[in-house]
GROMACS .gro file of C-alpha atoms in nm:
model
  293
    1UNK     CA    1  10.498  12.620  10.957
    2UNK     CA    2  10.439  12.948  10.897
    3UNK     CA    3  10.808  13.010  10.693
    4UNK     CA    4  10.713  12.660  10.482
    5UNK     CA    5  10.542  12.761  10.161
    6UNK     CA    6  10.708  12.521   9.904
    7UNK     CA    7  10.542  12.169   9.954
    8UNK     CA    8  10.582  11.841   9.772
    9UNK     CA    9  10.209  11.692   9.786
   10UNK     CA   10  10.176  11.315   9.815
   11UNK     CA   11   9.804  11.226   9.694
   12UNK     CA   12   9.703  10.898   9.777
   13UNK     CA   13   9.457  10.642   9.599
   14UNK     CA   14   9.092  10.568   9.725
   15UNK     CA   15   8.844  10.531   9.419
   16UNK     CA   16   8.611  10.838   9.470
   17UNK     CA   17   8.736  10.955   9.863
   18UNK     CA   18   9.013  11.108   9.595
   19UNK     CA   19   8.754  11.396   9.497
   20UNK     CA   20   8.859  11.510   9.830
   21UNK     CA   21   9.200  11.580   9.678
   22UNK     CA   22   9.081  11.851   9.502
   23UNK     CA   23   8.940  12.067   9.829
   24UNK     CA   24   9.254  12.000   9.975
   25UNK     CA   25   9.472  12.165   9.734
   26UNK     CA   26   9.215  12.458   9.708
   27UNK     CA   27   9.286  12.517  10.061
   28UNK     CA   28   9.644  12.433  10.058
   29UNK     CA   29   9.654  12.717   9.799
   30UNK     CA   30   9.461  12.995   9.986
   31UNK     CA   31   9.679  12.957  10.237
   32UNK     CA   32   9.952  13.062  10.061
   33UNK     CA   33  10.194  12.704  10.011
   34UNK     CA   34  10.331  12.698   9.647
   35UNK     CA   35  10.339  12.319   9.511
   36UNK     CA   36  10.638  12.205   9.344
   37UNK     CA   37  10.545  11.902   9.342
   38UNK     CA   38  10.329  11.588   9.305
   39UNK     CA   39  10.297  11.223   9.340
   40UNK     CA   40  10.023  11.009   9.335
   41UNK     CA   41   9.870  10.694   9.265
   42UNK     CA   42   9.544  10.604   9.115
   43UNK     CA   43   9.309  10.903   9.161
   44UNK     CA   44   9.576  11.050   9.382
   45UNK     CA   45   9.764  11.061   9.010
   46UNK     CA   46   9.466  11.168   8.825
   47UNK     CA   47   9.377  11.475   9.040
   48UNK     CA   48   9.749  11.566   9.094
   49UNK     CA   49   9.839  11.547   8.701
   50UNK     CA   50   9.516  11.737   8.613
   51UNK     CA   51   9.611  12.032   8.880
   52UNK     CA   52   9.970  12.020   8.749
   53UNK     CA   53   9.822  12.031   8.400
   54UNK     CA   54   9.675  12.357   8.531
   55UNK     CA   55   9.286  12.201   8.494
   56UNK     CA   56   9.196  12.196   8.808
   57UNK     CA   57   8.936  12.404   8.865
   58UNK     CA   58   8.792  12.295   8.493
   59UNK     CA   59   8.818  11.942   8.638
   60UNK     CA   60   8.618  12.007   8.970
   61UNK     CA   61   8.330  12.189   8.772
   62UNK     CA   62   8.291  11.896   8.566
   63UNK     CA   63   8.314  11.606   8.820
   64UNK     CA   64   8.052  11.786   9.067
   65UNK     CA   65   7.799  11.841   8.753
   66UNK     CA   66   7.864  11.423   8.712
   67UNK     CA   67   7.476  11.246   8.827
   68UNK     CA   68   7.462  10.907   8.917
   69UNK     CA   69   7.408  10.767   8.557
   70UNK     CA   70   7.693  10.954   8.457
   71UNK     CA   71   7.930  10.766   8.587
   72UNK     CA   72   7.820  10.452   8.431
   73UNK     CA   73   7.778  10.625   8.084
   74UNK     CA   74   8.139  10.708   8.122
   75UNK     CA   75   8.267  10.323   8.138
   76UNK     CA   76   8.344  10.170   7.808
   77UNK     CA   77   8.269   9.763   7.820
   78UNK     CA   78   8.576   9.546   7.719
   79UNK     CA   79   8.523   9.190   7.590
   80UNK     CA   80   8.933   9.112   7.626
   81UNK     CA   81   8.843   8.840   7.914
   82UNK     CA   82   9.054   9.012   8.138
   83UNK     CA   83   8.882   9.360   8.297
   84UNK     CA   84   8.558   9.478   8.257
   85UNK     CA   85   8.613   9.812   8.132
   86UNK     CA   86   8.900   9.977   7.837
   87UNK     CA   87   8.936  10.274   8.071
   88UNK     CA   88   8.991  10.449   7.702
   89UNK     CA   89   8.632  10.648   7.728
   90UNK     CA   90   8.675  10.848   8.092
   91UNK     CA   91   9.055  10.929   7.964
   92UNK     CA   92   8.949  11.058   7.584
   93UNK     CA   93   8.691  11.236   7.802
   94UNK     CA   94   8.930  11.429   8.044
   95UNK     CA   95   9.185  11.475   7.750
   96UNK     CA   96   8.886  11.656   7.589
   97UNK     CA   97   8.836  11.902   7.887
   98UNK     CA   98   9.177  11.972   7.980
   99UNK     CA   99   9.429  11.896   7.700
  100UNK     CA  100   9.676  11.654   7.699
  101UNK     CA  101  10.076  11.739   7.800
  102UNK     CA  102  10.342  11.557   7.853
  103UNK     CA  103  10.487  11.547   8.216
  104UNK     CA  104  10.857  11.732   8.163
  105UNK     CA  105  10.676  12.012   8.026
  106UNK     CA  106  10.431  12.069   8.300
  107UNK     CA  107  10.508  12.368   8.539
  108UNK     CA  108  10.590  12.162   8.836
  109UNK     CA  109  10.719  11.822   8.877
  110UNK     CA  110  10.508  11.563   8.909
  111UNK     CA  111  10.545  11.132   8.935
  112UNK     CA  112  10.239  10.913   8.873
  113UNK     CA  113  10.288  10.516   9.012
  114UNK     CA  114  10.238  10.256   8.884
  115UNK     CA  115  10.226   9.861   8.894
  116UNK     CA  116  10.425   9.638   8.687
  117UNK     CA  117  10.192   9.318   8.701
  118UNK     CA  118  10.446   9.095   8.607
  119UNK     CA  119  10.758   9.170   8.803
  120UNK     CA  120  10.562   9.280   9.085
  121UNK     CA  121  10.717   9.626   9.093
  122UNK     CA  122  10.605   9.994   9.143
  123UNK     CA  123  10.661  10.190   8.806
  124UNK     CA  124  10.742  10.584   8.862
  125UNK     CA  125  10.590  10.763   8.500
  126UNK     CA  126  10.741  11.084   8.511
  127UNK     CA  127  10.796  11.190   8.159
  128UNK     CA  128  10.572  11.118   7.808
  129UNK     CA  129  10.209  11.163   7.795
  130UNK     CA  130  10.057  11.274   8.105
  131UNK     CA  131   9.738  11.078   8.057
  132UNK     CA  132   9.912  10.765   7.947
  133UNK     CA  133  10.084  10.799   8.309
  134UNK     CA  134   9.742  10.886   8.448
  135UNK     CA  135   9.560  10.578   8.271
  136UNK     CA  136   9.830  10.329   8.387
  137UNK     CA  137   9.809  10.410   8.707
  138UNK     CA  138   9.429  10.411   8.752
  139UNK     CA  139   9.390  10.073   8.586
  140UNK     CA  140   9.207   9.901   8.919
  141UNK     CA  141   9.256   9.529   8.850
  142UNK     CA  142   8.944   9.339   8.715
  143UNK     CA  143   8.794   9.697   8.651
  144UNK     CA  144   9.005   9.835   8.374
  145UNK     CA  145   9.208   9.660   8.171
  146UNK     CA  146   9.599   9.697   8.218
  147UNK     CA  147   9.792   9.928   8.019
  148UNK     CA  148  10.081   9.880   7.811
  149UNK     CA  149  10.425  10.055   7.835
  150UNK     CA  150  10.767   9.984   7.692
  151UNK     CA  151  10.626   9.613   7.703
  152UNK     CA  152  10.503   9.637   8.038
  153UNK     CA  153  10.159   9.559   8.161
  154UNK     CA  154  10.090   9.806   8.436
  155UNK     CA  155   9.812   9.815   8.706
  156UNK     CA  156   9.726  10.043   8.980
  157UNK     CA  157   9.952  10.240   9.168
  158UNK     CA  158   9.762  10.188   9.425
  159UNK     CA  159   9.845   9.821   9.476
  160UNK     CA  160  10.216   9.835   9.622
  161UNK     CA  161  10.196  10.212   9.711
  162UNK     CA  162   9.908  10.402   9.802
  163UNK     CA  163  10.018  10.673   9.916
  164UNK     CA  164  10.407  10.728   9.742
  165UNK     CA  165  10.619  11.009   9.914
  166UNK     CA  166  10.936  10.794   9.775
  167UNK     CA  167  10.925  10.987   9.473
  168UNK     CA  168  10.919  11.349   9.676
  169UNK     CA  169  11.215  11.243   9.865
  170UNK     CA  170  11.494  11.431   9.682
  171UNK     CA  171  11.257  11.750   9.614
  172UNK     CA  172  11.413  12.065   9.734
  173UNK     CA  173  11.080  12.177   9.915
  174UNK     CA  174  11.003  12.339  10.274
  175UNK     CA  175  10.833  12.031  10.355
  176UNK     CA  176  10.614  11.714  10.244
  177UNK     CA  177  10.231  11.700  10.308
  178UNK     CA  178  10.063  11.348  10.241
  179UNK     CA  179   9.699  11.298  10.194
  180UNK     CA  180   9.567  10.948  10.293
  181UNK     CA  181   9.203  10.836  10.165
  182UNK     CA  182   9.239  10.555  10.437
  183UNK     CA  183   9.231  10.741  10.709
  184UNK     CA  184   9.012  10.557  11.003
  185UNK     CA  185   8.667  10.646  11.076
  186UNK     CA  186   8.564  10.902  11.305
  187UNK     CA  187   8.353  11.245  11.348
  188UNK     CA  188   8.444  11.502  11.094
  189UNK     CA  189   8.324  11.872  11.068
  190UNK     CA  190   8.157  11.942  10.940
  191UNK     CA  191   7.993  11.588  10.874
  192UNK     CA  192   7.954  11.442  10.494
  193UNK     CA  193   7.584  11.486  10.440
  194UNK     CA  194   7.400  11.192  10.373
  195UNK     CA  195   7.328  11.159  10.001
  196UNK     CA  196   6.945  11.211   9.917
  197UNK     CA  197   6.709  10.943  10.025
  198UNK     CA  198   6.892  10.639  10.196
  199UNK     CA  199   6.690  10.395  10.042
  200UNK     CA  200   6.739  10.607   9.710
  201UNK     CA  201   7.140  10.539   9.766
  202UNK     CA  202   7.089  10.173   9.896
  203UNK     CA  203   6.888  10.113   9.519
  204UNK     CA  204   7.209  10.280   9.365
  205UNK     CA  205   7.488  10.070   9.537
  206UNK     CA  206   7.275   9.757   9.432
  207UNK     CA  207   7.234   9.878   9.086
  208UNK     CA  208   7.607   9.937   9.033
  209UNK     CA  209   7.708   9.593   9.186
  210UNK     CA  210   7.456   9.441   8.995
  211UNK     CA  211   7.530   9.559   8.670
  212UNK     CA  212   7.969   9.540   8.719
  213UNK     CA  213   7.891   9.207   8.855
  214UNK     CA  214   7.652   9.076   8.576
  215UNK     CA  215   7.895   9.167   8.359
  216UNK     CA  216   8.204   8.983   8.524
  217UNK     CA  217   7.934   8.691   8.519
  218UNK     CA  218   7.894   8.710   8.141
  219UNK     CA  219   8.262   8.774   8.041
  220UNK     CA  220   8.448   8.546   8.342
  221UNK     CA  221   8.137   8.288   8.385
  222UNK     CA  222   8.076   8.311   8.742
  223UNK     CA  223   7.889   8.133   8.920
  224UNK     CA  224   7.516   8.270   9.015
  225UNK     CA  225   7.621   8.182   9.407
  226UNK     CA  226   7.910   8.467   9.340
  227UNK     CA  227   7.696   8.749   9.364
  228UNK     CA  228   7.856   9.071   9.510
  229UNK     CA  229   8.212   8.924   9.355
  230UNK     CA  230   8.289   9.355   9.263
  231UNK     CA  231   8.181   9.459   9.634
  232UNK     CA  232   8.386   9.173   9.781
  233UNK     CA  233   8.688   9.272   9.529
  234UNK     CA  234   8.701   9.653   9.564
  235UNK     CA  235   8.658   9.628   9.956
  236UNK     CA  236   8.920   9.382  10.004
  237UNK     CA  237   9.162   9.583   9.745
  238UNK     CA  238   9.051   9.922  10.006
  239UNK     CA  239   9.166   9.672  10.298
  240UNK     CA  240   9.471   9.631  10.146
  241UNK     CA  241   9.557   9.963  10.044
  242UNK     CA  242   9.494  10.123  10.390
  243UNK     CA  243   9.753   9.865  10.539
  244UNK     CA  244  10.004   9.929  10.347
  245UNK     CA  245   9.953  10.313  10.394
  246UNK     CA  246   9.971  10.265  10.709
  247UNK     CA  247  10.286  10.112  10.663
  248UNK     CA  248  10.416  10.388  10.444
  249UNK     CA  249  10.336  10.662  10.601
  250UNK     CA  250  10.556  10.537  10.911
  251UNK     CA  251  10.854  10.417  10.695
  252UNK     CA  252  10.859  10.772  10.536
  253UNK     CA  253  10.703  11.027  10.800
  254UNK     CA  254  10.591  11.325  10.555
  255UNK     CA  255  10.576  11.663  10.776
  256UNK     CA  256  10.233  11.667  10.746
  257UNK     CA  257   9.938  11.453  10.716
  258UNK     CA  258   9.592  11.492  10.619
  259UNK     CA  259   9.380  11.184  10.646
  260UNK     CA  260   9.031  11.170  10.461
  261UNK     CA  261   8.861  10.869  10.684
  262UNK     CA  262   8.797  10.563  10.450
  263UNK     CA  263   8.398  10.491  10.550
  264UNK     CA  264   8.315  10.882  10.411
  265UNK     CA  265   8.201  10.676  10.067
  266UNK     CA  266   8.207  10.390   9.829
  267UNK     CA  267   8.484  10.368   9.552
  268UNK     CA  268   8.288  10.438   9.287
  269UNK     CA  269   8.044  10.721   9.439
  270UNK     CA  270   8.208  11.004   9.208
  271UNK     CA  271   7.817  11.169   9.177
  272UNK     CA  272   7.961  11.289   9.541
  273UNK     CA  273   8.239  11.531   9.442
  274UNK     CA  274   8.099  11.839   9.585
  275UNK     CA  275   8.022  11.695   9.912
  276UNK     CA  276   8.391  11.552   9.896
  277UNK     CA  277   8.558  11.831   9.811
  278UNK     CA  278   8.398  12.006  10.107
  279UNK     CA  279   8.544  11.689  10.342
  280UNK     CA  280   8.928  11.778  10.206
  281UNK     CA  281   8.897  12.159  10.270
  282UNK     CA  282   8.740  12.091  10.654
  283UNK     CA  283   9.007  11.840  10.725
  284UNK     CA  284   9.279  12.059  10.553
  285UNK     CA  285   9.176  12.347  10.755
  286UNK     CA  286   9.209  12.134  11.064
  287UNK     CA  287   9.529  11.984  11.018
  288UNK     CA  288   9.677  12.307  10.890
  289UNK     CA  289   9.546  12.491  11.180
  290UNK     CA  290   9.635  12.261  11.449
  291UNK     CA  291   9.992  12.342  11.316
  292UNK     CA  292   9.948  12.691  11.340
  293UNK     CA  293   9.887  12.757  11.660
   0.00000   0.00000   0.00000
């Protein structure tokens, strides 16, 4: 492992976990690997195009100054019938602190996936605007409305491939490292510090529930007895996705794998970057060094 300094990185989705991303390619970089390349899907996409963008750092100094309130501030309500959210406010917001670009000119290669809701189909965006790539393939179903390409509606990456080292399979790279956010839950060290005040945090999941799931109630009419209908939806989506990683991940057998366990957080606890980022450069350093020695 030592000679292997050109990697493809594989960055996989996970709602929030994905901050983690970001201390795993700070460590990836101290070490000395060059990345050539990048795919990802859903935040795996979003973190990958903005460090291929070269924002990265800008990026992480923003998303750790995000509070609680932020993140709701940050969702724009849509009243199509079909998703709660345009998804157009948090991408006019990043394009604002980073720039846009489109893909082929970016210094390294880089694939975002997609879903084609229709045909059922992952979608590989690897040229055009790199935050219309980004905001297709973030577009969690129910949550933010699809988006539309060359007549396509596309969803989540995340939904037929959450974790796509497909696209890094030609690269000409010493090897492939693959970052799971479903990885299963154990010990880590160190361990995620508990957010401030459990109750505090137990108050802030309900509020966030509450307030997606009032909404679904008012646009979607659902019943009063559906309470929870966002919880229910994002955890069974999570289920899902860690399956078919699972699944993935043996069908393509990257070199290397670095697995951020799935219980570390909520989907939609972003107000937790720093701690996160902290959880990708401890298991980085693990993984790496277990290879080292």
């Amino acid at each position: 492992m030592h000679a292997a300094k050109s990697i493809s990185l594989v960055l996989g989705s996970g709602g929030a976990r994905g901050m983690a991303h970001i201390g795993v390619i700070q460590v990836l970089e101290e070490r000395g690997f060059t990345i050539r390349s990048i795919s990802g899907s859903s935040v795996g996409a979003l973190v990958g195009g903005i460090y291929a963008a070269g924002e990265l750092e800008t990026y992480a100094k923003w998303v750790c100054a995000l509070e609680r309130l932020d993140v709701l501030r940050l969702l724009d309500l849509s009243f199509s019938g079909t998703a709660l959210f345009k998804g157009e406010r948090i991408i006019n917001t990043l394009k604002e602190l980073t720039g846009d670009q489109n893909i082929e000119d970016l210094p390294i290669s880089y694939t975002a996936v997609a879903t084609d809701l229709e045909k059922s189909k992952e979608v590989w965006l690897s040229r055009g605007p790199l935050f219309d790539a980004i905001r297709a393939s973030i577009a969690f179903p129910t949550v933010f409305s699809a988006f539309s390409w060359q007549g396509k509606k596309l969803v989540d990456g995340g939904l037929l491939n959450p974790i796509p080292i497909a696209p890094t399979l030609r690269d000409m790279t010493d090897c492939t490292i693959a970052v799971s956010l479903s990885g299963p839950s154990r010990s880590i060290h160190p361990p995620l510090p508990a957010p401030p005040g459990r109750k505090e945090m137990n108050r802030y999941h309900k509020m966030v529930v509450e307030f997606v799931d009032s909404l679904q109630k008012k646009n979607h009419r659902v019943a009063e007895d559906e309470a929870g209908l966002f919880d229910v939806i994002s955890k069974s989506l999570d289920a899902m996705q860690s399956t078919i990683a699972s699944f993935k991940l043996a069908a393509y057998s990257p070199d290397i794998v670095i697995e951020i366990p799935k219980a570390i957080c909520t989907i939609y606890e972003f107000e937790r970057a720093k701690e996160l980022i902290e959880v990708g450069r401890a298991e980085t350093e693990r993984v790496l060094d277990g290879f080292t020695r």
